[in-house]
mmCIF file of C-alpha atoms in Angstrom:
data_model
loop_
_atom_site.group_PDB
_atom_site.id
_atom_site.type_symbol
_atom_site.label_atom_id
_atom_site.label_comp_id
_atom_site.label_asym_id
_atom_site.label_seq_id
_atom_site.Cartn_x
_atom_site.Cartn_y
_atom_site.Cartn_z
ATOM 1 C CA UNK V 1 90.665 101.556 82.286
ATOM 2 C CA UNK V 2 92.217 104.296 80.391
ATOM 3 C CA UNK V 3 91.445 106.443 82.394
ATOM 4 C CA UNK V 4 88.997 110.155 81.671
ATOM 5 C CA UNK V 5 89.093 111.386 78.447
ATOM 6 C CA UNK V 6 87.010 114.127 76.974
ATOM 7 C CA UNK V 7 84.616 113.297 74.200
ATOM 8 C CA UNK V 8 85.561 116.102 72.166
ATOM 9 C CA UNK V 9 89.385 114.982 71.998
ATOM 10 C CA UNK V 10 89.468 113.459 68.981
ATOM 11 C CA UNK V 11 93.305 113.243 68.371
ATOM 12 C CA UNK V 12 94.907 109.970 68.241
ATOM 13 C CA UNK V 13 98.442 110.655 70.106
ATOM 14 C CA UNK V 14 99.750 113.377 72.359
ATOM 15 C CA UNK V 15 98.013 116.798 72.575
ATOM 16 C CA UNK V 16 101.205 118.490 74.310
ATOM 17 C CA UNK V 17 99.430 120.368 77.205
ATOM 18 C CA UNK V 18 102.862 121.105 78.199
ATOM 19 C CA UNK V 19 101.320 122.114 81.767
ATOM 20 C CA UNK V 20 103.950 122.282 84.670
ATOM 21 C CA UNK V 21 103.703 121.834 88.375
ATOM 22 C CA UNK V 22 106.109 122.363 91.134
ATOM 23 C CA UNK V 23 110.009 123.660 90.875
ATOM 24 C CA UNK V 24 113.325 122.465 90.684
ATOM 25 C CA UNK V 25 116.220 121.429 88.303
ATOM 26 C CA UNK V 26 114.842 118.205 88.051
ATOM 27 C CA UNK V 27 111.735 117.668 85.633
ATOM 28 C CA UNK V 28 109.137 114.106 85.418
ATOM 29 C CA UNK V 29 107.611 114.163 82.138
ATOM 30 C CA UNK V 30 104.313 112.564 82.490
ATOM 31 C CA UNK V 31 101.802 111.408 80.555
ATOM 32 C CA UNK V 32 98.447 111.897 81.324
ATOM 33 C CA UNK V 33 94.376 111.999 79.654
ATOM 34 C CA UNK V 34 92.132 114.604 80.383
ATOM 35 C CA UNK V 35 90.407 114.435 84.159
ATOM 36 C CA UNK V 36 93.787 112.146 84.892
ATOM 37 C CA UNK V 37 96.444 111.640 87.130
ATOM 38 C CA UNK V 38 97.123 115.443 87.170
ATOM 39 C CA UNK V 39 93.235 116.201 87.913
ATOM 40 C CA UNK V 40 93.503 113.909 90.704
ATOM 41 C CA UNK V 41 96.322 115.147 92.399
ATOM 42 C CA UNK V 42 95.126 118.360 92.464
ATOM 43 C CA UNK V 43 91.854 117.428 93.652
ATOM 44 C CA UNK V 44 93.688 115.880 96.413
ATOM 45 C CA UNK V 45 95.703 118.808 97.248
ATOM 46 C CA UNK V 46 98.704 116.482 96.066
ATOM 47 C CA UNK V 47 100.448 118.827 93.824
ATOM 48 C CA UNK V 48 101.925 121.089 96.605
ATOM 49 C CA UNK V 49 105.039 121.029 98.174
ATOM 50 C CA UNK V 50 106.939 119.287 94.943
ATOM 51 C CA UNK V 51 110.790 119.530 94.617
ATOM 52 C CA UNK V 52 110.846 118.805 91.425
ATOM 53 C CA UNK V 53 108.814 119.827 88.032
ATOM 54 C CA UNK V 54 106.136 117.856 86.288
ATOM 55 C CA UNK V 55 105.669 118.290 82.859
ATOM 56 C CA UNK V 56 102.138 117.443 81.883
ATOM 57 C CA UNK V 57 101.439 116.033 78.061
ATOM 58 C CA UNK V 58 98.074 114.812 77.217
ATOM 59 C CA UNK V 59 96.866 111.790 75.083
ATOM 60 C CA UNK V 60 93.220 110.599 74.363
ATOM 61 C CA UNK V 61 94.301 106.467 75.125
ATOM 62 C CA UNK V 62 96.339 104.287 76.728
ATOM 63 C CA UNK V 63 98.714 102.982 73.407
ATOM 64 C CA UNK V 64 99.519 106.201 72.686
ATOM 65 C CA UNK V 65 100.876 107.392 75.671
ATOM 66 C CA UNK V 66 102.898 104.112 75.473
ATOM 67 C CA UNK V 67 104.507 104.875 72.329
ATOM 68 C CA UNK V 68 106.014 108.268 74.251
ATOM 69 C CA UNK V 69 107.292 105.967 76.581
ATOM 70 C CA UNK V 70 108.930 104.108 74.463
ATOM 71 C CA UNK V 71 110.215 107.221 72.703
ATOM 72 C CA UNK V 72 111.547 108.730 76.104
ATOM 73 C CA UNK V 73 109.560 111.870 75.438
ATOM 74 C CA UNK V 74 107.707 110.738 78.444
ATOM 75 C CA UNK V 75 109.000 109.297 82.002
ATOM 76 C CA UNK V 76 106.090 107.955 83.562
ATOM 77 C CA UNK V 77 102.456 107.891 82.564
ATOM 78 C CA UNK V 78 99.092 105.765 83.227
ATOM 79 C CA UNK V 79 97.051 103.172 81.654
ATOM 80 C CA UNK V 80 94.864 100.587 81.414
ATOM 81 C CA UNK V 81 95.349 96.818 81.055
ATOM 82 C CA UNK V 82 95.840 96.059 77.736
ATOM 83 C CA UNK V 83 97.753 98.844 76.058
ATOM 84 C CA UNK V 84 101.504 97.459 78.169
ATOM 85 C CA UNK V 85 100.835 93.915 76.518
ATOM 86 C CA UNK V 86 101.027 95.527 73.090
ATOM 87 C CA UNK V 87 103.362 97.876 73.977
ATOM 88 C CA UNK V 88 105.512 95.017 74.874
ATOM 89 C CA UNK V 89 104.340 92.671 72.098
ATOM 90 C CA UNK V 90 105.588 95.191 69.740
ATOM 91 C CA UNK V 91 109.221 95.556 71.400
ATOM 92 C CA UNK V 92 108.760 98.536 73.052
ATOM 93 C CA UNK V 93 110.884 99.775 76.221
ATOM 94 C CA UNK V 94 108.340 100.160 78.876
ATOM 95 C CA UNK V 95 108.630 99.173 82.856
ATOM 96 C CA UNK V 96 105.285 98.603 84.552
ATOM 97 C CA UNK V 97 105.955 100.365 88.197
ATOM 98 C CA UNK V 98 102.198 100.908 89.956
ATOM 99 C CA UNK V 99 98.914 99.488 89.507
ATOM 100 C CA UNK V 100 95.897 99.673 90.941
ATOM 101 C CA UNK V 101 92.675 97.366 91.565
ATOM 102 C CA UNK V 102 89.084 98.489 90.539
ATOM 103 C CA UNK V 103 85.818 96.609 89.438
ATOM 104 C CA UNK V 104 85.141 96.417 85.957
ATOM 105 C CA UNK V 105 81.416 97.434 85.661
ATOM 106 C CA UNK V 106 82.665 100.275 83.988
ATOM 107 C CA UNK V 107 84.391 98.043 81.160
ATOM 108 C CA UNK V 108 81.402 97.604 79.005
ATOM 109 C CA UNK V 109 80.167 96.456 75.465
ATOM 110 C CA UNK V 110 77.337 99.268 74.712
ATOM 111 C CA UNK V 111 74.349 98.940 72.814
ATOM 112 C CA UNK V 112 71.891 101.762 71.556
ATOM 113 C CA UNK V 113 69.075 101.971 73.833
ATOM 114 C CA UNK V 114 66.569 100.426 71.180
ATOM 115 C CA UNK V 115 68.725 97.544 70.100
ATOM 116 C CA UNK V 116 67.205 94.405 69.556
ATOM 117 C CA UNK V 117 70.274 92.684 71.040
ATOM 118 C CA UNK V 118 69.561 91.248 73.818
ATOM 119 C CA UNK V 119 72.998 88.501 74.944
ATOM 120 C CA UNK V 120 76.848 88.639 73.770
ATOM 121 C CA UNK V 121 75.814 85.862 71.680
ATOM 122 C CA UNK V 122 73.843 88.236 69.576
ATOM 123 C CA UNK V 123 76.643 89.981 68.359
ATOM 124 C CA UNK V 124 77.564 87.505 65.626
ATOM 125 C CA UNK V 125 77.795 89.278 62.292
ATOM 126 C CA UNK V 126 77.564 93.314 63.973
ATOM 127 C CA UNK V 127 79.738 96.160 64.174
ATOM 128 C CA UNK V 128 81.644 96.635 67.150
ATOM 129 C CA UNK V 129 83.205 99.641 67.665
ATOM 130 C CA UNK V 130 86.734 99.572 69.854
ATOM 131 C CA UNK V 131 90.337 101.146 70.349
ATOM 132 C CA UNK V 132 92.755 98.946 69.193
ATOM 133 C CA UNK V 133 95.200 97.927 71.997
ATOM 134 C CA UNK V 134 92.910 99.586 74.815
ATOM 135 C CA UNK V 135 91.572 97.710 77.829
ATOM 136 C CA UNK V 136 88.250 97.119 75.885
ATOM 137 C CA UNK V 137 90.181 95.305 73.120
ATOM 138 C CA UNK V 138 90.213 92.286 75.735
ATOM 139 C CA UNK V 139 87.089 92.981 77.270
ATOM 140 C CA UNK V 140 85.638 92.518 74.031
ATOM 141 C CA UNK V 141 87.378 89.548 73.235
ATOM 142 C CA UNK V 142 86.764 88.206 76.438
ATOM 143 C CA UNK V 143 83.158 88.547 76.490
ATOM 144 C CA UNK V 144 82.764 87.327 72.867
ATOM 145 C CA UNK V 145 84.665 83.717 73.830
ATOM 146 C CA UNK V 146 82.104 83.699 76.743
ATOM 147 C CA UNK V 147 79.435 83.445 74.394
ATOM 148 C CA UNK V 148 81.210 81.278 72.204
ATOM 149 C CA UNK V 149 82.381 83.576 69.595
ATOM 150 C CA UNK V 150 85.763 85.441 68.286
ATOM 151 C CA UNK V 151 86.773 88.502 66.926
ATOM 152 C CA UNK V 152 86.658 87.013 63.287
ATOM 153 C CA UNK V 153 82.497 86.298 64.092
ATOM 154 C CA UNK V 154 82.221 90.458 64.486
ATOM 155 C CA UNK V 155 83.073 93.383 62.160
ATOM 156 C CA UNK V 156 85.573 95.086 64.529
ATOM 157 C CA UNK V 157 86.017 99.104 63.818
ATOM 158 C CA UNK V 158 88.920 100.323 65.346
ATOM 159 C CA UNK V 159 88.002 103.744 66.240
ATOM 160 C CA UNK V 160 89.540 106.266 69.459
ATOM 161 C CA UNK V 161 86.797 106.558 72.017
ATOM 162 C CA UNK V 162 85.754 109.959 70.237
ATOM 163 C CA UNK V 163 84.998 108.889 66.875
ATOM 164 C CA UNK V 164 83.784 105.527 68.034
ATOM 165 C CA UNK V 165 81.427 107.647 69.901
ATOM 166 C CA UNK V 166 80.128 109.365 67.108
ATOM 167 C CA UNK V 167 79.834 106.343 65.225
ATOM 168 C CA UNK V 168 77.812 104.595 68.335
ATOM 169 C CA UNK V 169 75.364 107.454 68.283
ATOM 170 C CA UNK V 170 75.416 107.672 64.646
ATOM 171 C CA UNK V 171 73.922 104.152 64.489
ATOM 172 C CA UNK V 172 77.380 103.186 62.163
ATOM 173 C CA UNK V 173 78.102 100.676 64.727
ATOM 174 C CA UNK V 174 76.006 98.039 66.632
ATOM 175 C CA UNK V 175 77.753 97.926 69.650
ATOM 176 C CA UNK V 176 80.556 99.684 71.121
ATOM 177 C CA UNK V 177 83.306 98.238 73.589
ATOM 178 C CA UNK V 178 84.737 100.895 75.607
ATOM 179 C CA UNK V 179 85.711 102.294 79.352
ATOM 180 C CA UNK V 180 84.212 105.086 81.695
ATOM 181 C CA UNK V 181 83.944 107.549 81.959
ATOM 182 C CA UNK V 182 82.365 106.672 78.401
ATOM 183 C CA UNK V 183 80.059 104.356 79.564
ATOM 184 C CA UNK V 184 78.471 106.297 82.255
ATOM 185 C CA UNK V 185 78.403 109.293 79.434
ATOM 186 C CA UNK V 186 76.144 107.298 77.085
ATOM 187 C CA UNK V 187 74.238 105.158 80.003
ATOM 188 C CA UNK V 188 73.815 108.600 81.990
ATOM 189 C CA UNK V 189 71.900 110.300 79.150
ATOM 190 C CA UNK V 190 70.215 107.359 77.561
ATOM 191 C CA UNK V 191 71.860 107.041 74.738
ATOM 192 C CA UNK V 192 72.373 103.005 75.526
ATOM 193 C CA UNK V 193 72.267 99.715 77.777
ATOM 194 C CA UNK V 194 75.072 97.204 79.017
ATOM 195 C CA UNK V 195 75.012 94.370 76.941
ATOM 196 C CA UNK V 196 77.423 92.957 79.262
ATOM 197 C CA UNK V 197 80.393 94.588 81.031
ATOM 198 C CA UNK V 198 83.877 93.102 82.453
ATOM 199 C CA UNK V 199 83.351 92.339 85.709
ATOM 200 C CA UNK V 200 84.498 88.219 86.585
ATOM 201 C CA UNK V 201 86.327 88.586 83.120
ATOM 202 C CA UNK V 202 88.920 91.093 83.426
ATOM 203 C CA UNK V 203 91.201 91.797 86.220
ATOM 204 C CA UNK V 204 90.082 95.354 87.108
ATOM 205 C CA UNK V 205 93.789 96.215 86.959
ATOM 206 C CA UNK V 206 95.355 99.921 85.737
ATOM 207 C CA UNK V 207 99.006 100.727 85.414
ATOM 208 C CA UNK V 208 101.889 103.504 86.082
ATOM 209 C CA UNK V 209 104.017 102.690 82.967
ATOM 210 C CA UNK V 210 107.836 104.169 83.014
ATOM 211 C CA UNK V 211 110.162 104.480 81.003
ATOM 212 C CA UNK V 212 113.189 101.869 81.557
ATOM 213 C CA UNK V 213 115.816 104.497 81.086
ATOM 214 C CA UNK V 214 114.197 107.328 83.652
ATOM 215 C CA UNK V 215 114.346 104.195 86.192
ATOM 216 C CA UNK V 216 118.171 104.204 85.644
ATOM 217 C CA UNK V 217 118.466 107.796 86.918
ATOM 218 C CA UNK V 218 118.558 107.931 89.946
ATOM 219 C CA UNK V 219 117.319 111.141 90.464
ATOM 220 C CA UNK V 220 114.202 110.403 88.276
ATOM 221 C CA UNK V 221 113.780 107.187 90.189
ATOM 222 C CA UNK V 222 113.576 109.391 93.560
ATOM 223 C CA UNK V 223 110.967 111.728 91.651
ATOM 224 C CA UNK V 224 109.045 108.314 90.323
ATOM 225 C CA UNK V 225 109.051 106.948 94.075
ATOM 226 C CA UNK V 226 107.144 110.109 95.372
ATOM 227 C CA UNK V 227 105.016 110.587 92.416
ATOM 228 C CA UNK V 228 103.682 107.313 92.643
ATOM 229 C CA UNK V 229 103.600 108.067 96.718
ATOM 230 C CA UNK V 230 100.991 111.036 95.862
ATOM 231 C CA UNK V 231 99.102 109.043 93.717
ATOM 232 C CA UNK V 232 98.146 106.279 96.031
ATOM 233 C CA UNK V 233 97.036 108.902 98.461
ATOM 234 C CA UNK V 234 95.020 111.035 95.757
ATOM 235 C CA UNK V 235 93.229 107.598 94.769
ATOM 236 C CA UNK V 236 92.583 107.285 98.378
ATOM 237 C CA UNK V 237 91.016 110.376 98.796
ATOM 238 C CA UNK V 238 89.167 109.386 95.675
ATOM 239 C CA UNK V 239 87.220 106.865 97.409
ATOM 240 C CA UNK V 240 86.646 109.227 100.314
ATOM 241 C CA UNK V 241 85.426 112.442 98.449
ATOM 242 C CA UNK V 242 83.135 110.953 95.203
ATOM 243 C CA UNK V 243 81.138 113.969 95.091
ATOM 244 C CA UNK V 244 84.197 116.345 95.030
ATOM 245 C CA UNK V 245 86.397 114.442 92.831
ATOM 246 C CA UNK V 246 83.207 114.459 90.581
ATOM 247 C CA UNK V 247 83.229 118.159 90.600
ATOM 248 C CA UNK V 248 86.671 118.188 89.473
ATOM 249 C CA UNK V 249 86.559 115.333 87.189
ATOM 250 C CA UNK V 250 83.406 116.747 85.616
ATOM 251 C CA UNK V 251 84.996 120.329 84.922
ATOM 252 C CA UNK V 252 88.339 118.909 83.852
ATOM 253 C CA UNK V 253 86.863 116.916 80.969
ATOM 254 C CA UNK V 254 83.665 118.886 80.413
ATOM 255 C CA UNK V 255 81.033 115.772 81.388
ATOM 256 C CA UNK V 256 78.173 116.635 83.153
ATOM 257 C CA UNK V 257 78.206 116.120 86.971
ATOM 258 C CA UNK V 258 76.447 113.235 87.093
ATOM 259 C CA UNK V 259 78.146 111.444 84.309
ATOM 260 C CA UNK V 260 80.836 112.001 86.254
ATOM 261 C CA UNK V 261 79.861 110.875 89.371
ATOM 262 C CA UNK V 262 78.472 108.030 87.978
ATOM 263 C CA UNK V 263 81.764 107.015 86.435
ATOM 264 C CA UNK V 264 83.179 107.592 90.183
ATOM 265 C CA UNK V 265 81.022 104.774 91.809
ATOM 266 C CA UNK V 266 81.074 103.082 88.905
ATOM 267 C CA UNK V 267 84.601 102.050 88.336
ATOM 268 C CA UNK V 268 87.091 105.150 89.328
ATOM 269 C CA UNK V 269 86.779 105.374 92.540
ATOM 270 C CA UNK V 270 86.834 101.695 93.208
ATOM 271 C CA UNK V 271 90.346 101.658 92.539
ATOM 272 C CA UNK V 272 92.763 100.466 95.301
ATOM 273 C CA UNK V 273 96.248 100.863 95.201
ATOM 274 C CA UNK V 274 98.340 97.605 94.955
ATOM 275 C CA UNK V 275 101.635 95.720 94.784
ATOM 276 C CA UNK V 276 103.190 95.036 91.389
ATOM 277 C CA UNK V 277 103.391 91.317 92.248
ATOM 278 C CA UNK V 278 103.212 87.967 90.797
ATOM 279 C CA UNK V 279 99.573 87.783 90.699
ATOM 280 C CA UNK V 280 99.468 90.892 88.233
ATOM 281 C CA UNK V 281 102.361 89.355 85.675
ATOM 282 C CA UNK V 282 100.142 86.010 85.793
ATOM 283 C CA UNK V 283 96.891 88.039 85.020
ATOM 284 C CA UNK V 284 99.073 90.078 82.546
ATOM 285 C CA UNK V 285 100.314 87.044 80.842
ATOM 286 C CA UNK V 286 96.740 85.414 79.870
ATOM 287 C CA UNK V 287 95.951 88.774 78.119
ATOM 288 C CA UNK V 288 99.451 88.374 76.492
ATOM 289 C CA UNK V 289 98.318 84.712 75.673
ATOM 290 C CA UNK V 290 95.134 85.853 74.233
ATOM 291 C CA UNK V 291 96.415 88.422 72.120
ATOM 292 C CA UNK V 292 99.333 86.343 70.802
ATOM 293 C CA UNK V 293 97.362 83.506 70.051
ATOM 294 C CA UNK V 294 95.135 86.086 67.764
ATOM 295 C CA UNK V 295 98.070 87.314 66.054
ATOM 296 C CA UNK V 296 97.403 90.968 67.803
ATOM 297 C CA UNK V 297 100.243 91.156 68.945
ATOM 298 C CA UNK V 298 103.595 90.173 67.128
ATOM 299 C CA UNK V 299 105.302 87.796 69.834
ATOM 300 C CA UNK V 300 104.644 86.481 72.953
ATOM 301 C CA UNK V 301 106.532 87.936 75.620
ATOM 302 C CA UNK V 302 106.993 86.784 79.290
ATOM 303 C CA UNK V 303 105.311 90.032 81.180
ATOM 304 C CA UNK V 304 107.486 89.699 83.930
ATOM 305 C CA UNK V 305 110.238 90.900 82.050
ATOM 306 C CA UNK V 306 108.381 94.131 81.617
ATOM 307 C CA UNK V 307 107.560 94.980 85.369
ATOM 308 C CA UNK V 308 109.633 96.686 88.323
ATOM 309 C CA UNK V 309 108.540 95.593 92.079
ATOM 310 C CA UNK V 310 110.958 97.837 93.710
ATOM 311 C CA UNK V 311 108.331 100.755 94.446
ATOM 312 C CA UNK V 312 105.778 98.433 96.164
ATOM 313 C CA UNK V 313 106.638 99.377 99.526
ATOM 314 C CA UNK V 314 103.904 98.496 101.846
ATOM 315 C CA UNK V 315 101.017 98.243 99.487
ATOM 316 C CA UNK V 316 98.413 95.224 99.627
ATOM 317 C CA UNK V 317 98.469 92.412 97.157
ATOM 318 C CA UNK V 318 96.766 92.941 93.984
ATOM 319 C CA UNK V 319 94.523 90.552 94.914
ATOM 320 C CA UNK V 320 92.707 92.833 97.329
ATOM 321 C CA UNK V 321 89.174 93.079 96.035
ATOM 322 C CA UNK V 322 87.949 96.820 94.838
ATOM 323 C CA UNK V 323 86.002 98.984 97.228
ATOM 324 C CA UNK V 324 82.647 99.913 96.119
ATOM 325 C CA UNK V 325 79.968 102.083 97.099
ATOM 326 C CA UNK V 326 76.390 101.420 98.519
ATOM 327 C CA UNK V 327 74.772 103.227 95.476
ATOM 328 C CA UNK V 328 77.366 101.942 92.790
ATOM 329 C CA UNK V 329 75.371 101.273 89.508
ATOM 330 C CA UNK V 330 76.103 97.939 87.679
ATOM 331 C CA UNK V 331 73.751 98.888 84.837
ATOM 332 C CA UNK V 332 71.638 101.683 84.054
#
């Protein structure tokens, strides 16, 4: 959902980087978490033969990133679900531009190992650890109104993935509501169970979020086009080369190999590139919905008015279902 991050990134907003790639006069600021979009495009040998420069900046989550959108310090960067509904609930200038399509096995409420907790409905009166605004914000809500309950029948902790992780293994929290590669991290070494994940809840769907005024340059708009170009093939190769974006993926953020691989048949490399089309804004809108009708989010805002279909090209409907692998893990 949000993308890799490294455990030991504690930070809540931008960690500079400040990383460049490629030449030229004209420079894409992007956003980016660690094992990201930059990883990935290096992996996939996507990085050469650039005409212009990308400036790398690094952020642990999704809302973050957004709010350097908003601030024009970045052009272009990538999320999760969630974070572009508050983004926009909150009045910030943000144009969603890509997206892909992935399962959602990897979007998971965690218990410890030992818990008693056995169903959602068990949840009633524990401590649920989550990032405010992430895409496990509405995975928790969602699978709490499957089993009947709401956010005000839980003690929600809004913690970044980091300290929520240290809270999870601290036994401060009961359960924690989170994305990979976190859950593979604490599945992979034992450390917990799926108490139930996303999948037939969630849409599966991850975003390229840009900044409205880089999409009235039309230099930067040429730059966006390709960028988002590279990344459609990278994800591609993705799918292609698990064990090798693992490698990368794994070294980038400092998992272990098979947490990362793991996270790679689990949810990452799932993704397929779609259209930005009407069956995304309608998806987009029930989280909107959701989160308005909570009071999350200060208004509710019509999510079309937030997206940009002009770089769709050729790509399949976001309807397409996710690819998967023989071996993908559900559970563990």
């Amino acid at each position: 959902a949000c993308s890799g991050a490294s455990s030991a990134d504690t930070s809540s907003g931008g960690t500079g980087g400040g990383a460049v790639d490629g030449k030229g006069s004209l420079t894409l600021n992007v956003g980016d978490q660690k094992g990201g979009s930059r990883a990935v495009l290096a992996a996939a040998g996507e990085l050469k033969g650039l005409d212009y420069r990308i400036k790398w900046s690094t952020f642990t989550s999704g809302p973050p990133l957004l709010e350097a959108v908003n601030a024009r310090a970045v052009d272009i960067g990538a999320v999760g679900n969630t974070p572009p509904v508050f983004a926009a609930g909150a009045g910030s200038k943000i144009t969603v531009v890509g997206a892909t399509h992935g399962t959602a096995y990897g979007e998971a409420v965690l218990v410890p190992k030992g818990s008693a907790l056995k169903s959602p409905a068990q949840l009633k009166g524990k401590a649920i650890a989550v990032a405010q605004g992430s895409s496990a914000h509405y995975q928790l809500v969602s699978s709490l109104k499957k089993a009947g309950l709401t956010l005000d029948d839980v003690k929600v902790k809004y913690l970044q993935p980091a300290d929520a992780l240290a809270a999870f293994t601290g036994g401060k929290v009961d359960a924690w509501a989170v994305w990979d590669p976190y859950t593979s991290q604490v599945l992979e070494t034992g450390q917990a169970r799926v108490l139930t994940d996303g999948e037939g809840l969630v849409n599966g769907l991850n975003f390229q979020v840009a900044a409205p005024s880089s999409l009235k340059d039309k230099k930067k708009t040429a730059a966006i086009d390709d960028y988002l170009e590279r990344l459609e093939r990278a994800q591609n190769w993705v799918y292609e080369h698990p064990g090798a974006w693992a490698k990368v993926w794994a070294k980038d953020t400092g998992l272990p190999y098979e947490v990362a691989l793991a996270a790679v048949k689990r949810s990452n490399g799932t993704r397929v590139p779609v259209a930005v089309d009407k069956n995304v804004v309608a998806s987009e809108q029930k989280i909107v919905d959701t989160f308005a009708e909570l009071k999350l989010i200060p208004r509710r805002v019509q999510f079309k008015d937030f997206v940009d279909e002009r770089f769709n090209g050729d790509l399949p409907p976001s309807t397409t279902p996710a690819r998967s692998y023989k071996s993908q893990k559900k559970d563990s």
